[in-house]
Amino acid sequence: MKLDAVELRRVAMPLVSPFRTSFGTQTARDVLLVRIVTDAGEGWGECSALADPRYSSEYVDGAADVITRFLAPALAASGDLNAYAVGRVLASFRGHWMAKSGLETAVIDAQLRAQEQSFASFLGAARDRVPCGVSVGIMDSVPQLLDAVEGYLEEGYLRIKLKIEPGWDLEPVRAVRERFGDIALQVDANTAYAVSDARHLARLDEYDLVLIEQPLEEDDILGHAELARTVTTPICLDESITSARTAAAAIRLGACAIVNVKPARVGGYLEARRIHDVCVANGIPVWCGGMLETGVGRAANLALAALPGFTLIGDISASDRYYATDVTEPFRLDDGHLPVPTGPGLGVAPLPDVLERVTTSVTHVPLG
Ligand code: NPQ
Ligand code: MG
């Protein structure tokens, strides 16, 4: 394939309710959609960078800038393009995984549409539907949290993840466990703790959590290994895992017993699959993380989460968990599951009328 055009589209997506984590409260997503045009047809991708560099170092204006100035021109200059060439061509630029992921997804979508193959079939999916979990933000009070969790369980979600931080951990976990009994329950700290909190975090052990996600700083692999010797709840890494190589190192060092595979964080779906493969080879269960993607990113996540090593329930929720109106046909929960798209490429595309309404800017990247 030859890259003829790259279009960057910013869409404003208000959240149905504020989402609070240890790194702040968000009321809307400022999403960067990537549309490419090739000689074989068009393709879509989603760049999941948030507005501020608080979850990770990337942020949406920076992602748009690096795509415009470096990544897209390099792809255009690289000649014959295909899914696997993207990572090779972009490898000379450091970091910027979310920007790379958005571009790689668009190239894969274009290629697979032309070949009439689904993303799931391309990646090696083993199932046609995926069980869904929901990530529940920090709330102002425990009763408010219990109401939210009750609503999600009634909708059919099969696993609950609570965001925690110092001051909002033992009490909400105990309350949810007492009220809802034997549900699949886990927590995510988004780096809010220190190794010196090990004794405190060990008090979560009695609540039989599936895992505790990313308690310590992104670069603190040894700290997580040390923590794992004090806490019996399995430790899962999110922010720390940026590649198959870092996954292999974290596993070898005993820093994690479970891995959150989040395509946006690792440069795209092909590296995400490599992480899945490394984890499967090491007996480490994985699950698919999320960045509050629109339907474009959600479709791709569903394809990935259908791989055989995804044995734990992930953060892929229905469209209406986050958005009153998704940019694609909405994904609806059925018996706690979402269907893996079967159409060519992502199997979905933005709906032109919705896209029109939510778009705040469109730029055409000059490809030189
Ligand atoms: C995580 N995702 O696992 C991330 C963090 C995250 C589903 O918990 C707006 C507000 C967008 C908060 C994207 C989930 C966000 C956000 C991702 C949090 O750590
Ligand atoms: Mg996380």
JSON list of N, CA, C and O in Angstrom, two decimals, residues 215-237:
[
{"chain": "A", "resi": 215, "resn": "PRO", "atom": "N", "xyz": [0.23, -0.34, 41.59]},
{"chain": "A", "resi": 215, "resn": "PRO", "atom": "CA", "xyz": [0.26, 0.45, 42.83]},
{"chain": "A", "resi": 215, "resn": "PRO", "atom": "C", "xyz": [1.38, 1.50, 42.84]},
{"chain": "A", "resi": 215, "resn": "PRO", "atom": "O", "xyz": [1.21, 2.56, 43.43]},
{"chain": "A", "resi": 216, "resn": "LEU", "atom": "N", "xyz": [2.53, 1.19, 42.22]},
{"chain": "A", "resi": 216, "resn": "LEU", "atom": "CA", "xyz": [3.71, 2.06, 42.33]},
{"chain": "A", "resi": 216, "resn": "LEU", "atom": "C", "xyz": [4.03, 2.76, 41.01]},
{"chain": "A", "resi": 216, "resn": "LEU", "atom": "O", "xyz": [3.44, 2.48, 39.97]},
{"chain": "A", "resi": 217, "resn": "GLU", "atom": "N", "xyz": [5.03, 3.64, 41.08]},
{"chain": "A", "resi": 217, "resn": "GLU", "atom": "CA", "xyz": [5.46, 4.40, 39.90]},
{"chain": "A", "resi": 217, "resn": "GLU", "atom": "C", "xyz": [5.74, 3.50, 38.69]},
{"chain": "A", "resi": 217, "resn": "GLU", "atom": "O", "xyz": [6.19, 2.36, 38.82]},
{"chain": "A", "resi": 218, "resn": "GLU", "atom": "N", "xyz": [5.54, 4.12, 37.55]},
{"chain": "A", "resi": 218, "resn": "GLU", "atom": "CA", "xyz": [5.74, 3.46, 36.26]},
{"chain": "A", "resi": 218, "resn": "GLU", "atom": "C", "xyz": [7.10, 2.76, 36.15]},
{"chain": "A", "resi": 218, "resn": "GLU", "atom": "O", "xyz": [7.20, 1.63, 35.68]},
{"chain": "A", "resi": 219, "resn": "ASP", "atom": "N", "xyz": [8.17, 3.42, 36.59]},
{"chain": "A", "resi": 219, "resn": "ASP", "atom": "CA", "xyz": [9.51, 2.85, 36.40]},
{"chain": "A", "resi": 219, "resn": "ASP", "atom": "C", "xyz": [9.98, 2.01, 37.58]},
{"chain": "A", "resi": 219, "resn": "ASP", "atom": "O", "xyz": [11.13, 1.58, 37.62]},
{"chain": "A", "resi": 220, "resn": "ASP", "atom": "N", "xyz": [9.10, 1.76, 38.54]},
{"chain": "A", "resi": 220, "resn": "ASP", "atom": "CA", "xyz": [9.53, 1.06, 39.76]},
{"chain": "A", "resi": 220, "resn": "ASP", "atom": "C", "xyz": [9.28, -0.45, 39.69]},
{"chain": "A", "resi": 220, "resn": "ASP", "atom": "O", "xyz": [8.49, -1.01, 40.45]},
{"chain": "A", "resi": 221, "resn": "ILE", "atom": "N", "xyz": [9.99, -1.10, 38.79]},
{"chain": "A", "resi": 221, "resn": "ILE", "atom": "CA", "xyz": [9.84, -2.56, 38.61]},
{"chain": "A", "resi": 221, "resn": "ILE", "atom": "C", "xyz": [10.30, -3.28, 39.88]},
{"chain": "A", "resi": 221, "resn": "ILE", "atom": "O", "xyz": [9.61, -4.18, 40.37]},
{"chain": "A", "resi": 222, "resn": "LEU", "atom": "N", "xyz": [11.45, -2.90, 40.40]},
{"chain": "A", "resi": 222, "resn": "LEU", "atom": "CA", "xyz": [11.95, -3.58, 41.60]},
{"chain": "A", "resi": 222, "resn": "LEU", "atom": "C", "xyz": [11.04, -3.33, 42.80]},
{"chain": "A", "resi": 222, "resn": "LEU", "atom": "O", "xyz": [10.84, -4.22, 43.63]},
{"chain": "A", "resi": 223, "resn": "GLY", "atom": "N", "xyz": [10.48, -2.15, 42.90]},
{"chain": "A", "resi": 223, "resn": "GLY", "atom": "CA", "xyz": [9.54, -1.85, 43.98]},
{"chain": "A", "resi": 223, "resn": "GLY", "atom": "C", "xyz": [8.33, -2.78, 43.92]},
{"chain": "A", "resi": 223, "resn": "GLY", "atom": "O", "xyz": [7.88, -3.29, 44.95]},
{"chain": "A", "resi": 224, "resn": "HIS", "atom": "N", "xyz": [7.81, -3.02, 42.71]},
{"chain": "A", "resi": 224, "resn": "HIS", "atom": "CA", "xyz": [6.67, -3.95, 42.59]},
{"chain": "A", "resi": 224, "resn": "HIS", "atom": "C", "xyz": [7.10, -5.37, 42.97]},
{"chain": "A", "resi": 224, "resn": "HIS", "atom": "O", "xyz": [6.32, -6.10, 43.60]},
{"chain": "A", "resi": 225, "resn": "ALA", "atom": "N", "xyz": [8.33, -5.74, 42.62]},
{"chain": "A", "resi": 225, "resn": "ALA", "atom": "CA", "xyz": [8.81, -7.08, 42.99]},
{"chain": "A", "resi": 225, "resn": "ALA", "atom": "C", "xyz": [8.90, -7.20, 44.51]},
{"chain": "A", "resi": 225, "resn": "ALA", "atom": "O", "xyz": [8.53, -8.23, 45.09]},
{"chain": "A", "resi": 226, "resn": "GLU", "atom": "N", "xyz": [9.36, -6.14, 45.14]},
{"chain": "A", "resi": 226, "resn": "GLU", "atom": "CA", "xyz": [9.46, -6.14, 46.60]},
{"chain": "A", "resi": 226, "resn": "GLU", "atom": "C", "xyz": [8.07, -6.19, 47.24]},
{"chain": "A", "resi": 226, "resn": "GLU", "atom": "O", "xyz": [7.81, -6.96, 48.16]},
{"chain": "A", "resi": 227, "resn": "LEU", "atom": "N", "xyz": [7.17, -5.38, 46.71]},
{"chain": "A", "resi": 227, "resn": "LEU", "atom": "CA", "xyz": [5.79, -5.35, 47.21]},
{"chain": "A", "resi": 227, "resn": "LEU", "atom": "C", "xyz": [5.15, -6.74, 47.11]},
{"chain": "A", "resi": 227, "resn": "LEU", "atom": "O", "xyz": [4.40, -7.16, 48.01]},
{"chain": "A", "resi": 228, "resn": "ALA", "atom": "N", "xyz": [5.44, -7.44, 46.02]},
{"chain": "A", "resi": 228, "resn": "ALA", "atom": "CA", "xyz": [4.85, -8.77, 45.79]},
{"chain": "A", "resi": 228, "resn": "ALA", "atom": "C", "xyz": [5.26, -9.76, 46.86]},
{"chain": "A", "resi": 228, "resn": "ALA", "atom": "O", "xyz": [4.61, -10.80, 47.02]},
{"chain": "A", "resi": 229, "resn": "ARG", "atom": "N", "xyz": [6.33, -9.46, 47.60]},
{"chain": "A", "resi": 229, "resn": "ARG", "atom": "CA", "xyz": [6.75, -10.36, 48.68]},
{"chain": "A", "resi": 229, "resn": "ARG", "atom": "C", "xyz": [5.97, -10.11, 49.98]},
{"chain": "A", "resi": 229, "resn": "ARG", "atom": "O", "xyz": [5.99, -10.93, 50.88]},
{"chain": "A", "resi": 230, "resn": "THR", "atom": "N", "xyz": [5.30, -8.93, 50.04]},
{"chain": "A", "resi": 230, "resn": "THR", "atom": "CA", "xyz": [4.53, -8.60, 51.26]},
{"chain": "A", "resi": 230, "resn": "THR", "atom": "C", "xyz": [3.03, -8.80, 51.06]},
{"chain": "A", "resi": 230, "resn": "THR", "atom": "O", "xyz": [2.31, -9.13, 51.99]},
{"chain": "A", "resi": 231, "resn": "VAL", "atom": "N", "xyz": [2.57, -8.57, 49.82]},
{"chain": "A", "resi": 231, "resn": "VAL", "atom": "CA", "xyz": [1.14, -8.60, 49.52]},
{"chain": "A", "resi": 231, "resn": "VAL", "atom": "C", "xyz": [0.83, -9.92, 48.82]},
{"chain": "A", "resi": 231, "resn": "VAL", "atom": "O", "xyz": [1.56, -10.29, 47.88]},
{"chain": "A", "resi": 232, "resn": "THR", "atom": "N", "xyz": [-0.21, -10.62, 49.23]},
{"chain": "A", "resi": 232, "resn": "THR", "atom": "CA", "xyz": [-0.53, -11.89, 48.54]},
{"chain": "A", "resi": 232, "resn": "THR", "atom": "C", "xyz": [-1.45, -11.69, 47.35]},
{"chain": "A", "resi": 232, "resn": "THR", "atom": "O", "xyz": [-1.50, -12.53, 46.45]},
{"chain": "A", "resi": 233, "resn": "THR", "atom": "N", "xyz": [-2.22, -10.59, 47.32]},
{"chain": "A", "resi": 233, "resn": "THR", "atom": "CA", "xyz": [-3.04, -10.29, 46.14]},
{"chain": "A", "resi": 233, "resn": "THR", "atom": "C", "xyz": [-2.12, -10.18, 44.93]},
{"chain": "A", "resi": 233, "resn": "THR", "atom": "O", "xyz": [-1.09, -9.50, 45.01]},
{"chain": "A", "resi": 234, "resn": "PRO", "atom": "N", "xyz": [-2.46, -10.83, 43.80]},
{"chain": "A", "resi": 234, "resn": "PRO", "atom": "CA", "xyz": [-1.58, -10.74, 42.63]},
{"chain": "A", "resi": 234, "resn": "PRO", "atom": "C", "xyz": [-1.38, -9.29, 42.17]},
{"chain": "A", "resi": 234, "resn": "PRO", "atom": "O", "xyz": [-2.33, -8.51, 42.12]},
{"chain": "A", "resi": 235, "resn": "ILE", "atom": "N", "xyz": [-0.14, -8.96, 41.84]},
{"chain": "A", "resi": 235, "resn": "ILE", "atom": "CA", "xyz": [0.15, -7.62, 41.32]},
{"chain": "A", "resi": 235, "resn": "ILE", "atom": "C", "xyz": [0.09, -7.65, 39.81]},
{"chain": "A", "resi": 235, "resn": "ILE", "atom": "O", "xyz": [0.62, -8.57, 39.16]},
{"chain": "A", "resi": 236, "resn": "CYS", "atom": "N", "xyz": [-0.62, -6.66, 39.25]},
{"chain": "A", "resi": 236, "resn": "CYS", "atom": "CA", "xyz": [-0.77, -6.52, 37.80]},
{"chain": "A", "resi": 236, "resn": "CYS", "atom": "C", "xyz": [-0.14, -5.20, 37.40]},
{"chain": "A", "resi": 236, "resn": "CYS", "atom": "O", "xyz": [-0.34, -4.19, 38.07]},
{"chain": "A", "resi": 237, "resn": "LEU", "atom": "N", "xyz": [0.61, -5.19, 36.31]},
{"chain": "A", "resi": 237, "resn": "LEU", "atom": "CA", "xyz": [1.19, -3.93, 35.84]},
{"chain": "A", "resi": 237, "resn": "LEU", "atom": "C", "xyz": [0.43, -3.40, 34.63]},
{"chain": "A", "resi": 237, "resn": "LEU", "atom": "O", "xyz": [0.01, -4.15, 33.76]}
]
